[in-house]
PDB file of C-alpha atoms in Angstrom:
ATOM      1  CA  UNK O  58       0.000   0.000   0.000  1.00 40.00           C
ATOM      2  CA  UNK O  59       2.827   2.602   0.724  1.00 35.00           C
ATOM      3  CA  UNK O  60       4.525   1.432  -2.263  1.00 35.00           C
ATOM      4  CA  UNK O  61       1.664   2.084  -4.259  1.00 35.00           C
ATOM      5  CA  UNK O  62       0.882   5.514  -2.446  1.00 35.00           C
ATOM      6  CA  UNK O  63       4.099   6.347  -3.389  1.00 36.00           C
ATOM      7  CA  UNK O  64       3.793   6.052  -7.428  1.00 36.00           C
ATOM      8  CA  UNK O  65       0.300   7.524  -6.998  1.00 36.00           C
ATOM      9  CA  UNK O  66       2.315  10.987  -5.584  1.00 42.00           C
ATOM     10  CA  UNK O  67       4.703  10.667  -7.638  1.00 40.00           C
ATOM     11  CA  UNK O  68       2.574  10.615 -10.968  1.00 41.00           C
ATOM     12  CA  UNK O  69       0.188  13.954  -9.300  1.00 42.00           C
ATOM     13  CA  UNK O  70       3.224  15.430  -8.664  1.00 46.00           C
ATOM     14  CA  UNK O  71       4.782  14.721 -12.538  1.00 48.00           C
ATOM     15  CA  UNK O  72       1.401  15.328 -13.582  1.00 46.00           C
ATOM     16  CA  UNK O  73       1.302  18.658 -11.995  1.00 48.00           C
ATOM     17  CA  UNK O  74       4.232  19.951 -12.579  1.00 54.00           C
ATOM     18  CA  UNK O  75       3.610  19.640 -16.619  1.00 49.00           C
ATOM     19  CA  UNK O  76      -0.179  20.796 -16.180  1.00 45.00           C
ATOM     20  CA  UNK O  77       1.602  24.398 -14.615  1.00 49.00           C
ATOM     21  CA  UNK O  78       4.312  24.735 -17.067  1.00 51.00           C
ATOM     22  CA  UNK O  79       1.654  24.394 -19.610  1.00 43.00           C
ATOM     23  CA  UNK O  80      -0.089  27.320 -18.045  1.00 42.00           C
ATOM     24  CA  UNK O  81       2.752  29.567 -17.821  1.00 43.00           C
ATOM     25  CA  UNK O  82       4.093  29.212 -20.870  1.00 45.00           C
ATOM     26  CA  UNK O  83       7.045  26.949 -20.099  1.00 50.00           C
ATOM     27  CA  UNK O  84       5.872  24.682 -23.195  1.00 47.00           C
ATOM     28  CA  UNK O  85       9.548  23.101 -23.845  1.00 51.00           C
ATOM     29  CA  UNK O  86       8.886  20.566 -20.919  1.00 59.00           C
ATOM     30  CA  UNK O  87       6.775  18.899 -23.412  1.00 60.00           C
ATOM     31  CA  UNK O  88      10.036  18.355 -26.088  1.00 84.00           C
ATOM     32  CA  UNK O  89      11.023  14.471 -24.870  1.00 87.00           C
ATOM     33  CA  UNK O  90      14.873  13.735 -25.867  1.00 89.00           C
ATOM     34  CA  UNK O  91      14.665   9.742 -24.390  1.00 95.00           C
ATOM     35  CA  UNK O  92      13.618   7.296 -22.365  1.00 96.00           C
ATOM     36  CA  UNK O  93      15.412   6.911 -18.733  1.00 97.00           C
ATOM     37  CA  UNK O  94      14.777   3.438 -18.196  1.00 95.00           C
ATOM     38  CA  UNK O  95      14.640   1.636 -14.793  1.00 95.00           C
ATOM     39  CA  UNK O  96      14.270   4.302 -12.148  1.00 96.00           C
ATOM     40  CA  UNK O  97      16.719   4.303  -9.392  1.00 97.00           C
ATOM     41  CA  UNK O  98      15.212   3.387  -5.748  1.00 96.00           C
ATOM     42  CA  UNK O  99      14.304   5.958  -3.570  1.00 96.00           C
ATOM     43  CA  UNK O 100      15.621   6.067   0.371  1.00 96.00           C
ATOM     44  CA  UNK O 101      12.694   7.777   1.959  1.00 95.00           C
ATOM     45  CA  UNK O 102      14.009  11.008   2.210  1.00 95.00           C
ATOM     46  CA  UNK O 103      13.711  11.040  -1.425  1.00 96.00           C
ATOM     47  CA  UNK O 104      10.335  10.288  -1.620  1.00 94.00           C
ATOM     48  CA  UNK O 105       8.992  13.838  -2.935  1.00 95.00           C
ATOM     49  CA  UNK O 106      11.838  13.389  -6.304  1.00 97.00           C
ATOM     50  CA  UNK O 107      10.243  12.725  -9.194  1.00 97.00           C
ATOM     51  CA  UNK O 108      12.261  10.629 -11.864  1.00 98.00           C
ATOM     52  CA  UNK O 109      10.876  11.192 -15.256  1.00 96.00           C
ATOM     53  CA  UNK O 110       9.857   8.363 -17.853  1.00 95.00           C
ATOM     54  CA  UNK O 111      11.280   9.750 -20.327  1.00 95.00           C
ATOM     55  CA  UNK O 112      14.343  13.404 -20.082  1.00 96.00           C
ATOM     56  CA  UNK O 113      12.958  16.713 -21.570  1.00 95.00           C
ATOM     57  CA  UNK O 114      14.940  19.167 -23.615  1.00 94.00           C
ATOM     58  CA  UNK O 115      15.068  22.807 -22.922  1.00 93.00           C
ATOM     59  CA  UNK O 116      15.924  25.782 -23.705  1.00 92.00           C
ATOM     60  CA  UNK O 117      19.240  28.047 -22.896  1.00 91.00           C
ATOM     61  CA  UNK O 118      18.114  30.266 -20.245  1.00 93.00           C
ATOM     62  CA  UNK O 119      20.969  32.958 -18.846  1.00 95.00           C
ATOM     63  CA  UNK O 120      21.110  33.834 -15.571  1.00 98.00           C
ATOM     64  CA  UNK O 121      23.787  35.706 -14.079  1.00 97.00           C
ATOM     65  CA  UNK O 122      26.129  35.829 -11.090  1.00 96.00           C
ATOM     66  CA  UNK O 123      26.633  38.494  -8.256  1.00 93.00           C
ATOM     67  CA  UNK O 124      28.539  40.422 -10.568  1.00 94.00           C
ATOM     68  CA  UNK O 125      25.960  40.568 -12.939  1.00 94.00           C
ATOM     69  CA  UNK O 126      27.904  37.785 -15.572  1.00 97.00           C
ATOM     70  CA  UNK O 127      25.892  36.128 -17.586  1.00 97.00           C
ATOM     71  CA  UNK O 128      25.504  32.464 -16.508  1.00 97.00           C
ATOM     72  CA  UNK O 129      24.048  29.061 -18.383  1.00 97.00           C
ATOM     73  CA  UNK O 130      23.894  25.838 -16.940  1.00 96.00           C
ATOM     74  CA  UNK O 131      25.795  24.508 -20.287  1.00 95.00           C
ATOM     75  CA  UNK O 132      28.730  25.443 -18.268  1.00 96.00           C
ATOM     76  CA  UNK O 133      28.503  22.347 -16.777  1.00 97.00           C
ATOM     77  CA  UNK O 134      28.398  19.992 -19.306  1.00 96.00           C
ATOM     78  CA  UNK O 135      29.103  16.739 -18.587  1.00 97.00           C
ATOM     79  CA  UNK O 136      27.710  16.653 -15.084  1.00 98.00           C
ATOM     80  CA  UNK O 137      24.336  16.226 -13.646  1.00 98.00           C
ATOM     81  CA  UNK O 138      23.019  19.759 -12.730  1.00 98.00           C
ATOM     82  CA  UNK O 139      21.207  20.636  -9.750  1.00 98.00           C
ATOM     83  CA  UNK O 140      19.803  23.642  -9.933  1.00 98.00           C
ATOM     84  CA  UNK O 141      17.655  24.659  -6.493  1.00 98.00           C
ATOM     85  CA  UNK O 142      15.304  27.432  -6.621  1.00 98.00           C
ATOM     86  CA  UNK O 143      15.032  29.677  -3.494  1.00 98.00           C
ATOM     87  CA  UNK O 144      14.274  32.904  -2.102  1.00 97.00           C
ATOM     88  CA  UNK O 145      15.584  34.845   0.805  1.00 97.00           C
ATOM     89  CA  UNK O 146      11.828  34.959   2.210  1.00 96.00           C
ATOM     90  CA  UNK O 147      11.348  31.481   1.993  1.00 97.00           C
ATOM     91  CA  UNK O 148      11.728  29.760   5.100  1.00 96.00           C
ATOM     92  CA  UNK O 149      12.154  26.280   4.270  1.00 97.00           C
ATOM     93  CA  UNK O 150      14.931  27.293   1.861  1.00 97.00           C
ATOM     94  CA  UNK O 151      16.499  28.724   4.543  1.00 96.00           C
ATOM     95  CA  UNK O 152      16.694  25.634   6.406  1.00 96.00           C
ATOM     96  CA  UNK O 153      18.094  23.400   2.953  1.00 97.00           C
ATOM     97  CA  UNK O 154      21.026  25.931   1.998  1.00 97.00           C
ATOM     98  CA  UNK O 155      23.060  25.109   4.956  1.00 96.00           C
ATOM     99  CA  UNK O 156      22.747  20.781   3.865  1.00 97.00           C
ATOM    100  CA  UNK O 157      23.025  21.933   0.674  1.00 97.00           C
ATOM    101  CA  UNK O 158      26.160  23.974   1.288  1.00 96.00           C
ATOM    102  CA  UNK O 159      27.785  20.890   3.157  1.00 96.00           C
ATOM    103  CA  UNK O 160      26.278  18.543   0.047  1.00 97.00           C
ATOM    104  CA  UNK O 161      28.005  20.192  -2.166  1.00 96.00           C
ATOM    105  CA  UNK O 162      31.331  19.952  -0.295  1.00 96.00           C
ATOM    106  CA  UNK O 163      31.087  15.903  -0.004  1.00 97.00           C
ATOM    107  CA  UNK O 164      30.237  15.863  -3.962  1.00 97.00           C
ATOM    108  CA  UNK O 165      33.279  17.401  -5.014  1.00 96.00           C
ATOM    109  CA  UNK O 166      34.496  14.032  -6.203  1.00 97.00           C
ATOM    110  CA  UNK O 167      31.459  13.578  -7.975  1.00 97.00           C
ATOM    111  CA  UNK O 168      30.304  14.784 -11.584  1.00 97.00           C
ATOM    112  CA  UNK O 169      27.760  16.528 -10.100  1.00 98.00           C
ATOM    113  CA  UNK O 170      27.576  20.396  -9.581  1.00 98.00           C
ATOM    114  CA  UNK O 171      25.251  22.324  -6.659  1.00 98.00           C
ATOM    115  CA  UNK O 172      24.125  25.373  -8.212  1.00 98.00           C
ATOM    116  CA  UNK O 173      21.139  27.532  -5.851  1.00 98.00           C
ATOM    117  CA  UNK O 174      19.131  30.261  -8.095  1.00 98.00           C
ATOM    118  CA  UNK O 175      18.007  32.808  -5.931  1.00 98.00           C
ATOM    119  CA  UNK O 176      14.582  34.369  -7.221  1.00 97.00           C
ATOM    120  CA  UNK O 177      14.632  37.625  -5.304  1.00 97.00           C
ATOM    121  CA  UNK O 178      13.714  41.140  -7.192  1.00 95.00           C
ATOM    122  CA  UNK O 179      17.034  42.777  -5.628  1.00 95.00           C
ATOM    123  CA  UNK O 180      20.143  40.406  -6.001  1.00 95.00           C
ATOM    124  CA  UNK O 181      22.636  43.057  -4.423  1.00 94.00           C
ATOM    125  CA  UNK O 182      20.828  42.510  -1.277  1.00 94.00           C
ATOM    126  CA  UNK O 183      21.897  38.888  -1.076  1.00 95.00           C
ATOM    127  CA  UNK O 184      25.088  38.679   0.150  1.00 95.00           C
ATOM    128  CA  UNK O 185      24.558  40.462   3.207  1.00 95.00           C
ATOM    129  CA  UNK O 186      21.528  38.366   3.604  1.00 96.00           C
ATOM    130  CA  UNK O 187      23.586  34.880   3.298  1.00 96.00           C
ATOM    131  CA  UNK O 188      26.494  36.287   5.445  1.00 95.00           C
ATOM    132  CA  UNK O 189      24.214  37.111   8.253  1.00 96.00           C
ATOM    133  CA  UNK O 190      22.725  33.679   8.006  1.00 95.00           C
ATOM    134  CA  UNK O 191      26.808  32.307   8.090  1.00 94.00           C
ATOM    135  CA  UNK O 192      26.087  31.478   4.185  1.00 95.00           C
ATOM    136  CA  UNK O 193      28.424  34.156   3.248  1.00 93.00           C
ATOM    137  CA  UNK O 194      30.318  31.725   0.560  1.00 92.00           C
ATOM    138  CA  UNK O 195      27.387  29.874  -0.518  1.00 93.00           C
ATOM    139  CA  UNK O 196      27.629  31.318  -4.296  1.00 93.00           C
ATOM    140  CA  UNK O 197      24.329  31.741  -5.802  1.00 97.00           C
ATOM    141  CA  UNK O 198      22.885  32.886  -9.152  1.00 98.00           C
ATOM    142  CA  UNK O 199      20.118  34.752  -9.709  1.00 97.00           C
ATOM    143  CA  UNK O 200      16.764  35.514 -12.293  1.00 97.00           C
ATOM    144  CA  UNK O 201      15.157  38.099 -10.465  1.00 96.00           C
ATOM    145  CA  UNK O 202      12.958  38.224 -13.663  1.00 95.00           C
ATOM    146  CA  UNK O 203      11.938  34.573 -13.344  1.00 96.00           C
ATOM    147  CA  UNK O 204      13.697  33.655 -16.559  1.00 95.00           C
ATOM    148  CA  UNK O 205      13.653  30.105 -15.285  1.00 95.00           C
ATOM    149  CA  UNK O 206       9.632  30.251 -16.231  1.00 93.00           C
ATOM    150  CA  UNK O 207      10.950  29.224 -19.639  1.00 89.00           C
ATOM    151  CA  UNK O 208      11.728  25.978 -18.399  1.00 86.00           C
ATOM    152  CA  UNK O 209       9.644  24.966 -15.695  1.00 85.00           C
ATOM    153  CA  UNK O 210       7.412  27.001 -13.167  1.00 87.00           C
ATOM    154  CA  UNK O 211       8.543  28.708 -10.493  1.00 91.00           C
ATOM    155  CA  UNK O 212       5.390  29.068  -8.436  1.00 92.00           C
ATOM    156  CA  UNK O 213       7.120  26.692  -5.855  1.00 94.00           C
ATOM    157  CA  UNK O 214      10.141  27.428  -3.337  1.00 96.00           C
ATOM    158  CA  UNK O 215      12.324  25.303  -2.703  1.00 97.00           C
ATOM    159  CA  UNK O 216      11.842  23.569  -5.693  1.00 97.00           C
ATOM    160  CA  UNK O 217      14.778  21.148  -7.107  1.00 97.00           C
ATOM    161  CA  UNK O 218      15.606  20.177 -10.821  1.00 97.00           C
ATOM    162  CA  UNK O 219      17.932  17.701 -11.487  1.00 98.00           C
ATOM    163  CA  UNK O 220      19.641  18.113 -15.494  1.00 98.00           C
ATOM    164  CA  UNK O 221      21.767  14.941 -17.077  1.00 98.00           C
ATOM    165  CA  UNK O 222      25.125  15.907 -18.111  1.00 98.00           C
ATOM    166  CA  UNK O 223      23.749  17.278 -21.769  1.00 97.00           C
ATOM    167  CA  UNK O 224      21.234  19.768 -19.901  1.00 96.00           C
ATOM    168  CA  UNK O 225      18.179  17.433 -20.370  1.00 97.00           C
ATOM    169  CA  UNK O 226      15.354  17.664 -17.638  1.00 97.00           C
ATOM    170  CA  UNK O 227      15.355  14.666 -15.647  1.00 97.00           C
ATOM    171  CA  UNK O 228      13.922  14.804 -12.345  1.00 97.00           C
ATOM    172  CA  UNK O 229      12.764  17.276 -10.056  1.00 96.00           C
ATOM    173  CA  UNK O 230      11.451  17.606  -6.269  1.00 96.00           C
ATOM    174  CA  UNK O 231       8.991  20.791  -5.385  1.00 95.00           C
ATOM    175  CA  UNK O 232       8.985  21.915  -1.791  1.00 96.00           C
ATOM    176  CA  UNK O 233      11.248  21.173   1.063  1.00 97.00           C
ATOM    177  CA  UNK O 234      13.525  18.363   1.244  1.00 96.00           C
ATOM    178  CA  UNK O 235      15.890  16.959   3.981  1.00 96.00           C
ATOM    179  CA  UNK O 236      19.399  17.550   2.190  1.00 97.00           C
ATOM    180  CA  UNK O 237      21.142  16.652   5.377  1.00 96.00           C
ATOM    181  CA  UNK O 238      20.101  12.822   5.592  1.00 95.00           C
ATOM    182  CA  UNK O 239      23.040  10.957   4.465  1.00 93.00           C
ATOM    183  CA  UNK O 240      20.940   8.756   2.203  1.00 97.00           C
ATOM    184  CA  UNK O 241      20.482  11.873   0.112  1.00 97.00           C
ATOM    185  CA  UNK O 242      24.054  12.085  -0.935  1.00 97.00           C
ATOM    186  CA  UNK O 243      24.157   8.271  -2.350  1.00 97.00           C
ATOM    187  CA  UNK O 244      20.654   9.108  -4.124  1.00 98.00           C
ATOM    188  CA  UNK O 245      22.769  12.114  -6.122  1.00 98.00           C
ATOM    189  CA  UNK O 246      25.613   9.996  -6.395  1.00 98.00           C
ATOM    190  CA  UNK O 247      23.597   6.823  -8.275  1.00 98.00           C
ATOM    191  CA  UNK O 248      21.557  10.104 -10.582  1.00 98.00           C
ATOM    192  CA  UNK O 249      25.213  11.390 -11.539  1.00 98.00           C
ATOM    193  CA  UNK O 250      26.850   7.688 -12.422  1.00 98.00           C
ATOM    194  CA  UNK O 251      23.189   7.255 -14.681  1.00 98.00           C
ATOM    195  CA  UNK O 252      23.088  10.747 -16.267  1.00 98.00           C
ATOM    196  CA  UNK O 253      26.382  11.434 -17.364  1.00 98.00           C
ATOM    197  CA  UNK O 254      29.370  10.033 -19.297  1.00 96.00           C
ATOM    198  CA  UNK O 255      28.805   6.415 -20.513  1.00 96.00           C
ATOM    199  CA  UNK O 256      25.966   5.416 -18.959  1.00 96.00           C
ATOM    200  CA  UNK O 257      24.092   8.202 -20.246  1.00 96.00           C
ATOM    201  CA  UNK O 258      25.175   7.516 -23.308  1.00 95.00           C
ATOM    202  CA  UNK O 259      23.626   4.093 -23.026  1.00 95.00           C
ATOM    203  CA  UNK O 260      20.420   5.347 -21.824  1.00 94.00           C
ATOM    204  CA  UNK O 261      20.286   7.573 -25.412  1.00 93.00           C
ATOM    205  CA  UNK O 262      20.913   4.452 -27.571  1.00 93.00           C
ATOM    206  CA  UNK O 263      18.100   2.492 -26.272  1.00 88.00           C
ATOM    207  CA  UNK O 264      15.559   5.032 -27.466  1.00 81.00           C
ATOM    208  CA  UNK O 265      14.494   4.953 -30.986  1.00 74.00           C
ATOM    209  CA  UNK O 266      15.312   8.314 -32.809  1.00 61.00           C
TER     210      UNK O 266
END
């Protein structure tokens, strides 16, 4: 029964997501690039993540940095992109940037890449913001003009997307999630060995052009 439960949520939540990128605008979650096979097990902490059927394409969005650089997540080709949305009057992201901080520490070793996307209107209010909150190196972009609406909605904070090593959609979580639980870390690890480099590879062959 919680098993089933489970896939029930996760489908609404898949379901959902699509239905509001439909309705603002962010059409390109529709554009399906392959099939992503046998999904990996899910500790419980991951139970909110939803691991699409098949990976979406999308489009090349720029954000920029603190210095006002322009910024694309192509820069990180070749590793599985993890791109969490957040706001500094948003609560619950408060409480997942310090995991995610300390996340992104243990997965140096790992072909994944961390990157937070702050949604605020005034980005040169930030840094004092995460210094005062002892966050003062955890680097952020920002799209104070909700660029990322292109892609997917932004209606929900914290919301995580997860991007294969080629920048296809393929997975997201919306709402809080547990980043400290050490099962979290080996959940990331398993998405980065499937979505990049060989195996990723593999997973493209399988589908029929």
């Amino acid at each position: 029964m919680r098993l089933l439960m489970m896939l029930i949520g996760a489908l609404f939540a898949s379901s959902a997501l699509f239905a509001s990128a439909s309705a603002s605008g962010a059409g390109n979650l529709q554009h399906r690039a392959y099939h992503t096979g046998e999904a990996i097990a899910k500790p419980m902490v991951m139970t909110g993540f939803v691991e699409l059927s098949r990976a979406r394409t999308i489009p090349t969005i720029e954000f920029t940095d603190i210095d006002g650089k322009p910024r694309k997540l192509n820069e990180y080709k070749g590793k599985l992109v993890v791109l969490n949305l957040w706001a500094s009057w948003c609560a619950p992201c408060l409480r997942e940037m310090p995991a995610l901080k300390t996340l992104k520490r243990a997965l140096a070793d790992a072909p994944i890449e961390i990157v937070p996307l702050s949604l605020d209107d005034d980005p040169s209010a930030i840094p004092a913001f995460l210094e005062r909150h002892g966050l003062a190196d955890y680097v952020s972009w920002f799209d104070p003009g909700l660029k990322v609406e292109a892609i997917m909605p932004a209606n929900v904070v914290p919301a995580t997307y997860v991007f294969d090593g080629e920048g296809n959609l393929i997975g997201f979580v919306r709402g809080f999630l547990d980043w400290s639980d050490k099962e979290s870390e080996a959940f990331l690890r398993a998405l980065g060995e499937k979505y990049t480099g060989v195996q990723l590879q593999q997973l493209k062959a399988t589908t029929p052009s």
